[in-house]
Short mmCIF file of C-alpha atoms in Angstrom, two decimals:
data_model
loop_
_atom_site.label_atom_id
_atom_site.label_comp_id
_atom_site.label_asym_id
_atom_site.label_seq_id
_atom_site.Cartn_x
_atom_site.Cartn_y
_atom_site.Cartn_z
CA UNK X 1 -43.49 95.64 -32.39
CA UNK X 2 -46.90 94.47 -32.24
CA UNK X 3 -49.83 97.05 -31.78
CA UNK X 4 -53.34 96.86 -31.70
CA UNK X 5 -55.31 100.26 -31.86
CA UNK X 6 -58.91 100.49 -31.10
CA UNK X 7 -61.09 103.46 -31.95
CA UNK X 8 -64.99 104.06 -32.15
CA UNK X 9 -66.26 103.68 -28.54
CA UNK X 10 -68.04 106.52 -27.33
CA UNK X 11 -71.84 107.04 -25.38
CA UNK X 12 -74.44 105.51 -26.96
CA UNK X 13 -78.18 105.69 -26.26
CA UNK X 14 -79.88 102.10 -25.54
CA UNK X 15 -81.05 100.35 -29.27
CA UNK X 16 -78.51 102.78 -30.65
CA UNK X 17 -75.51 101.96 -33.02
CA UNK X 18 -71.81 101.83 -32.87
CA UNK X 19 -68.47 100.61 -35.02
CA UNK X 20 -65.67 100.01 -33.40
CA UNK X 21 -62.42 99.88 -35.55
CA UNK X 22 -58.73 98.16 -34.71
CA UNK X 23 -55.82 99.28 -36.70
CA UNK X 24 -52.92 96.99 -36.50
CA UNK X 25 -49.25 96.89 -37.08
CA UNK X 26 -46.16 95.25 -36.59
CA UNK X 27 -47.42 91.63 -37.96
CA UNK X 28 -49.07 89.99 -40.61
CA UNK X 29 -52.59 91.08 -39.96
CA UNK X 30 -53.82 88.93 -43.31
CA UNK X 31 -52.17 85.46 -41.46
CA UNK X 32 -54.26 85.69 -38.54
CA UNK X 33 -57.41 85.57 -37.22
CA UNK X 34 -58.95 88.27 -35.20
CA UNK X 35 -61.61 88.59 -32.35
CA UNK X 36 -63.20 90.90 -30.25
CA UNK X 37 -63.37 90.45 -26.39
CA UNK X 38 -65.04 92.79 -23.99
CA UNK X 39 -64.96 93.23 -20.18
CA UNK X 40 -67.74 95.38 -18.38
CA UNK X 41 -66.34 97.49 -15.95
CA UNK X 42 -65.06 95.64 -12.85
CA UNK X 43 -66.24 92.28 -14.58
CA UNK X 44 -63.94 89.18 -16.36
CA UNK X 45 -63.24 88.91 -19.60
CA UNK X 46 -66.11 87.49 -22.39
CA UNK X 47 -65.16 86.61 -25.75
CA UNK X 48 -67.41 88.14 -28.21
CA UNK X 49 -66.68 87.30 -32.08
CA UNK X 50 -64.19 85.71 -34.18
CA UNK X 51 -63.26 86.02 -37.61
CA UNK X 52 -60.65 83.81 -39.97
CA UNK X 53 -57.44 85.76 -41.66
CA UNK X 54 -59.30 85.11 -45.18
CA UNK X 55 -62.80 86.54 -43.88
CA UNK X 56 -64.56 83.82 -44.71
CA UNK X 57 -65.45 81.91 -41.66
CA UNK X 58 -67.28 83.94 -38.26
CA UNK X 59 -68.48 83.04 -34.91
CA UNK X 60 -70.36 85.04 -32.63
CA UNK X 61 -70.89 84.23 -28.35
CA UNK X 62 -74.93 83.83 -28.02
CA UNK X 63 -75.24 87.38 -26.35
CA UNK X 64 -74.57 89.33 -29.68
CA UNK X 65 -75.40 86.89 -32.39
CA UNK X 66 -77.75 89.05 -34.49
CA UNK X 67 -77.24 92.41 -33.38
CA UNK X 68 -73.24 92.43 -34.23
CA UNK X 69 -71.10 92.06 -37.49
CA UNK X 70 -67.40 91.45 -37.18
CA UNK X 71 -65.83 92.05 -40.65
CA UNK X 72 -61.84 92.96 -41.58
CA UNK X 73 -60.26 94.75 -44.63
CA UNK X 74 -56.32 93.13 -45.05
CA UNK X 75 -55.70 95.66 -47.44
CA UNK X 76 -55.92 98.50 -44.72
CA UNK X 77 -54.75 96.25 -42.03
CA UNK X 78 -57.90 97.05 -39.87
CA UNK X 79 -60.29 94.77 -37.97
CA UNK X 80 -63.90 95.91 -37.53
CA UNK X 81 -67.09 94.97 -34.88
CA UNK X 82 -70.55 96.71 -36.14
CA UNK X 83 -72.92 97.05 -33.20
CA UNK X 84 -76.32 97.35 -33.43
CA UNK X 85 -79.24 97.12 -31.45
CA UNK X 86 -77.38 98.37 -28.13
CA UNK X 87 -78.31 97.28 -24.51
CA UNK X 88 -76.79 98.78 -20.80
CA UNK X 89 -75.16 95.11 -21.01
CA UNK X 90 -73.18 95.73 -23.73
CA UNK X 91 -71.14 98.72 -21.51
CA UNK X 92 -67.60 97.52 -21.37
CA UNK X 93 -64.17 97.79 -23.00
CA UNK X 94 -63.44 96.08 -26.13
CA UNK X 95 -60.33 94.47 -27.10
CA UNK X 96 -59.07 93.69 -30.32
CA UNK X 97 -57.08 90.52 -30.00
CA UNK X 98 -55.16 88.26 -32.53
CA UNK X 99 -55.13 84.81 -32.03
CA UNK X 100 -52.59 82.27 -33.28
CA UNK X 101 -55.10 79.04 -33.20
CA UNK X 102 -57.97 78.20 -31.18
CA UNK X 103 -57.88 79.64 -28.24
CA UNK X 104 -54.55 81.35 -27.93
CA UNK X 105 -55.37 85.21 -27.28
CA UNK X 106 -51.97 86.76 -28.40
CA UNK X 107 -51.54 89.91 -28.67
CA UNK X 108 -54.49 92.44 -26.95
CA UNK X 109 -54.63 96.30 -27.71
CA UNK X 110 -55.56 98.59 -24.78
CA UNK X 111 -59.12 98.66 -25.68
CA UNK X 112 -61.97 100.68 -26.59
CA UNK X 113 -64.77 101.90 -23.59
CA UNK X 114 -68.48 101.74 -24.75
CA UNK X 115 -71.04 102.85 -22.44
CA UNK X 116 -74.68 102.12 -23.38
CA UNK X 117 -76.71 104.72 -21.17
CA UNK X 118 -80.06 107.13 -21.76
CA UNK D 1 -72.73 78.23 -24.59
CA UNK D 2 -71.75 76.64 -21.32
CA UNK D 3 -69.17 78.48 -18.38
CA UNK D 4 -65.96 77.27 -17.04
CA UNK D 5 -65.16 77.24 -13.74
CA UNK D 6 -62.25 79.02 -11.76
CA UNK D 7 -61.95 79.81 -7.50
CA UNK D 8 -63.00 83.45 -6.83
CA UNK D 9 -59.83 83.89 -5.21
CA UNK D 10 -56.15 82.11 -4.28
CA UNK D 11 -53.69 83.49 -1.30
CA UNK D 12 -50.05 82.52 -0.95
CA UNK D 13 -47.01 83.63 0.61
CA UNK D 14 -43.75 84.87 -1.39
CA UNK D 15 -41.91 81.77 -2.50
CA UNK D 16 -45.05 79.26 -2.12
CA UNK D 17 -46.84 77.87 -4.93
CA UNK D 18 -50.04 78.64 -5.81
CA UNK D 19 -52.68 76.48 -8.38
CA UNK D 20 -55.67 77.97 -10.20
CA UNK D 21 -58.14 75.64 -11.22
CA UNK D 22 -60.53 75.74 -14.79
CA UNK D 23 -63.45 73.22 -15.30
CA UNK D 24 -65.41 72.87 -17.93
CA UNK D 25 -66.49 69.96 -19.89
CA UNK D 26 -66.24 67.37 -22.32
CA UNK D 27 -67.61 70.12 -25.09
CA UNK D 28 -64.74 72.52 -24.34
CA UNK D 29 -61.86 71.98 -21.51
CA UNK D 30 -62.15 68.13 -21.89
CA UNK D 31 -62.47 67.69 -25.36
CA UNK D 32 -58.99 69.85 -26.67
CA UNK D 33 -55.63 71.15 -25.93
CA UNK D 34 -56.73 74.48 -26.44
CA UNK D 35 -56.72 75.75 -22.79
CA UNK D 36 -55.05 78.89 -22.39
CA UNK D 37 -54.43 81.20 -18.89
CA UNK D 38 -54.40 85.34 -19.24
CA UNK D 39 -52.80 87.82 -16.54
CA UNK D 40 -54.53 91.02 -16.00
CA UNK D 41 -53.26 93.85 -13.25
CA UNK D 42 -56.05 96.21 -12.42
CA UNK D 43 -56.30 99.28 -15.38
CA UNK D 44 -54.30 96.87 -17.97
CA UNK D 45 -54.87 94.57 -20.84
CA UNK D 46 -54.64 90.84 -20.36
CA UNK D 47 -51.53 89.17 -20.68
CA UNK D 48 -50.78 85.77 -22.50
CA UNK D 49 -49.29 83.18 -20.22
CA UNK D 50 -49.72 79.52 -21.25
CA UNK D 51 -51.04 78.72 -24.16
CA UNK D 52 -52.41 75.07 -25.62
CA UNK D 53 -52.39 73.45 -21.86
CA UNK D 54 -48.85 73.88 -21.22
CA UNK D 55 -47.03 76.00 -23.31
CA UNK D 56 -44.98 79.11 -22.24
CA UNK D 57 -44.75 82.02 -24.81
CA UNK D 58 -41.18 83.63 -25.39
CA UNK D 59 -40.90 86.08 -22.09
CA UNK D 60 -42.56 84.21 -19.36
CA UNK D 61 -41.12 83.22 -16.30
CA UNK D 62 -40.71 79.20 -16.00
CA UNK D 63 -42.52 79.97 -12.57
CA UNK D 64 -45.95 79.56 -14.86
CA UNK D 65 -46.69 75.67 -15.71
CA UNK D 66 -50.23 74.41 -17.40
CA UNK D 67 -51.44 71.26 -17.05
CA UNK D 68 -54.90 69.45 -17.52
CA UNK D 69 -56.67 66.22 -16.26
CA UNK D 70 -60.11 65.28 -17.81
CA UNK D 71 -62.33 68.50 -17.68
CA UNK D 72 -59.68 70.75 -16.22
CA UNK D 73 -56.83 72.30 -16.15
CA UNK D 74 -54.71 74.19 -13.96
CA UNK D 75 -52.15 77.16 -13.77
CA UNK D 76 -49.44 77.00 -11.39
CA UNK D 77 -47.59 79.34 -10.48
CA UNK D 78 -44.17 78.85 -8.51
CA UNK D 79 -41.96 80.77 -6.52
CA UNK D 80 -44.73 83.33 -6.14
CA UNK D 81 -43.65 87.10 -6.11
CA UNK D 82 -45.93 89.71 -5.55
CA UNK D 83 -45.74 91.26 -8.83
CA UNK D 84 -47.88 87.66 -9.66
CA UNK D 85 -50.66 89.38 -7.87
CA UNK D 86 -53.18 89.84 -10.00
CA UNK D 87 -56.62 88.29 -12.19
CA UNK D 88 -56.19 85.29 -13.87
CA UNK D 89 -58.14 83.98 -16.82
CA UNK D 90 -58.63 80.50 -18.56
CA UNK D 91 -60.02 80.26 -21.98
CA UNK D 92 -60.63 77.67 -23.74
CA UNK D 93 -61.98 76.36 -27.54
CA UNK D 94 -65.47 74.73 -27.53
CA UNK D 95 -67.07 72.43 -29.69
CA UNK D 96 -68.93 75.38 -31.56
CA UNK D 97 -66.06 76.76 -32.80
CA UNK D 98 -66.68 79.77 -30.03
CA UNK D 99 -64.54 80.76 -27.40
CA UNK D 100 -65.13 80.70 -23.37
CA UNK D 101 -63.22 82.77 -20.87
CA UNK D 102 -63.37 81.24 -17.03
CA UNK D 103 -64.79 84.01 -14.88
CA UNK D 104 -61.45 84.74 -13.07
CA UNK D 105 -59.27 84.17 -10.09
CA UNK D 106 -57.93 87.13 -7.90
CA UNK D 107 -54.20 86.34 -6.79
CA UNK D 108 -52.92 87.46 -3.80
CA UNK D 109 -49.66 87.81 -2.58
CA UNK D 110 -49.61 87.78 1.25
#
């Protein structure tokens, strides 16, 4: 069985710092490629980063290029989003997600709440 | 990066059919057969339900078809039940190499 496990969300103050970890299981993390999605509380969905199965290629949405660092380690089987530079607008839950090509969002854990708030 | 489009909300009686639009453009919905339509029921993580326009991953119901015509594409959804109710998402790959999410349709069974 497939499983995605986020951990690292928390309160943070505003321009604050934050690393939010997915463990996964049950596949061949080191095929696929990863991203992080987010969804503020009682808002849609907004893709947030992508990274490639051999780290080498990244891709950030506009609102957090600069401030956050998506990185993996296949060895451990873990998927990683470093956030810095924290706004209120960056409140939400974060999903790990593994994607088969493109666009397909697979397989989504049961996310990780971040609240940005003084 | 630009938005796709999706109705706010879609109604239908048990058994009807019901079809969710997503329009974007030439840079994203238009320009590949990467469109792909999410479930979500309130307090729950999105589900995969048609992936690359008009494929159906192992598990869901043959009531849930994907098409797409020029700048957008469509979910259908057939035979509608009211454990269909729910959000549903389009997201599709963009010229960029990024990824856009429609802003969601509510589903209601009546």
């Amino acid at each position: 069985e497939v499983q995605l496990v986020e951990s690292g969300g928390g309160l943070v103050q505003p321009g604050g710092s934050l690393r939010l970890s997915c463990a996964a299981s049950g596949f061949t993390f080191s095929s696929h490629g990863m991203n992080w999605v987010r969804q503020a509380p009682g808002k849609g969905l907004e893709w947030v980063s992508y990274i490639s199965s051999d780290t080498s290629t990244t891709y950030y949405a506009d609102s957090v290029k600069g401030r956050f660092t998506i990185s993996r380690d296949n060895a451990k089987n873990s998927l990683y989003l470093q956030m810095n530079s924290l706004r209120a607008e960056d409140t939400a839950v974060y999903y790990c997600v593994s994607v088969v090509v493109a666009a397909t969002f697979e397989n989504w854990g049961q996310g990780t709440l971040v609240t940005v708030a003084s | 990066q630009s938005a796709l489009t999706q109705p706010a909300s879609v109604s239908g009686s048990p058994g009807q059919s019901i079809t969710i639009s997503c329009t974007g453009t030439s840079s994203d919905v238009g320009g590949y057969n990467y469109v792909s339509w999410y479930q979500q029921h309130p307090g729950k993580a999105p589900k995969l339900m048609i992936y690359d326009v008009n494929n159906r991953p192992s598990g869901v119901s043959n009531r849930f078809s994907g098409s797409k015509s020029g700048n957008t594409a469509s979910l259908t959804i057939s035979d509608l039940q009211a454990e269909d109710e729910a959000d549903y998402y389009c997201a599709s790959y963009t010229r960029s190499s990024t990824r856009l999410f429609g802003p969601g349709t509510r589903v209601t069974v009546l």
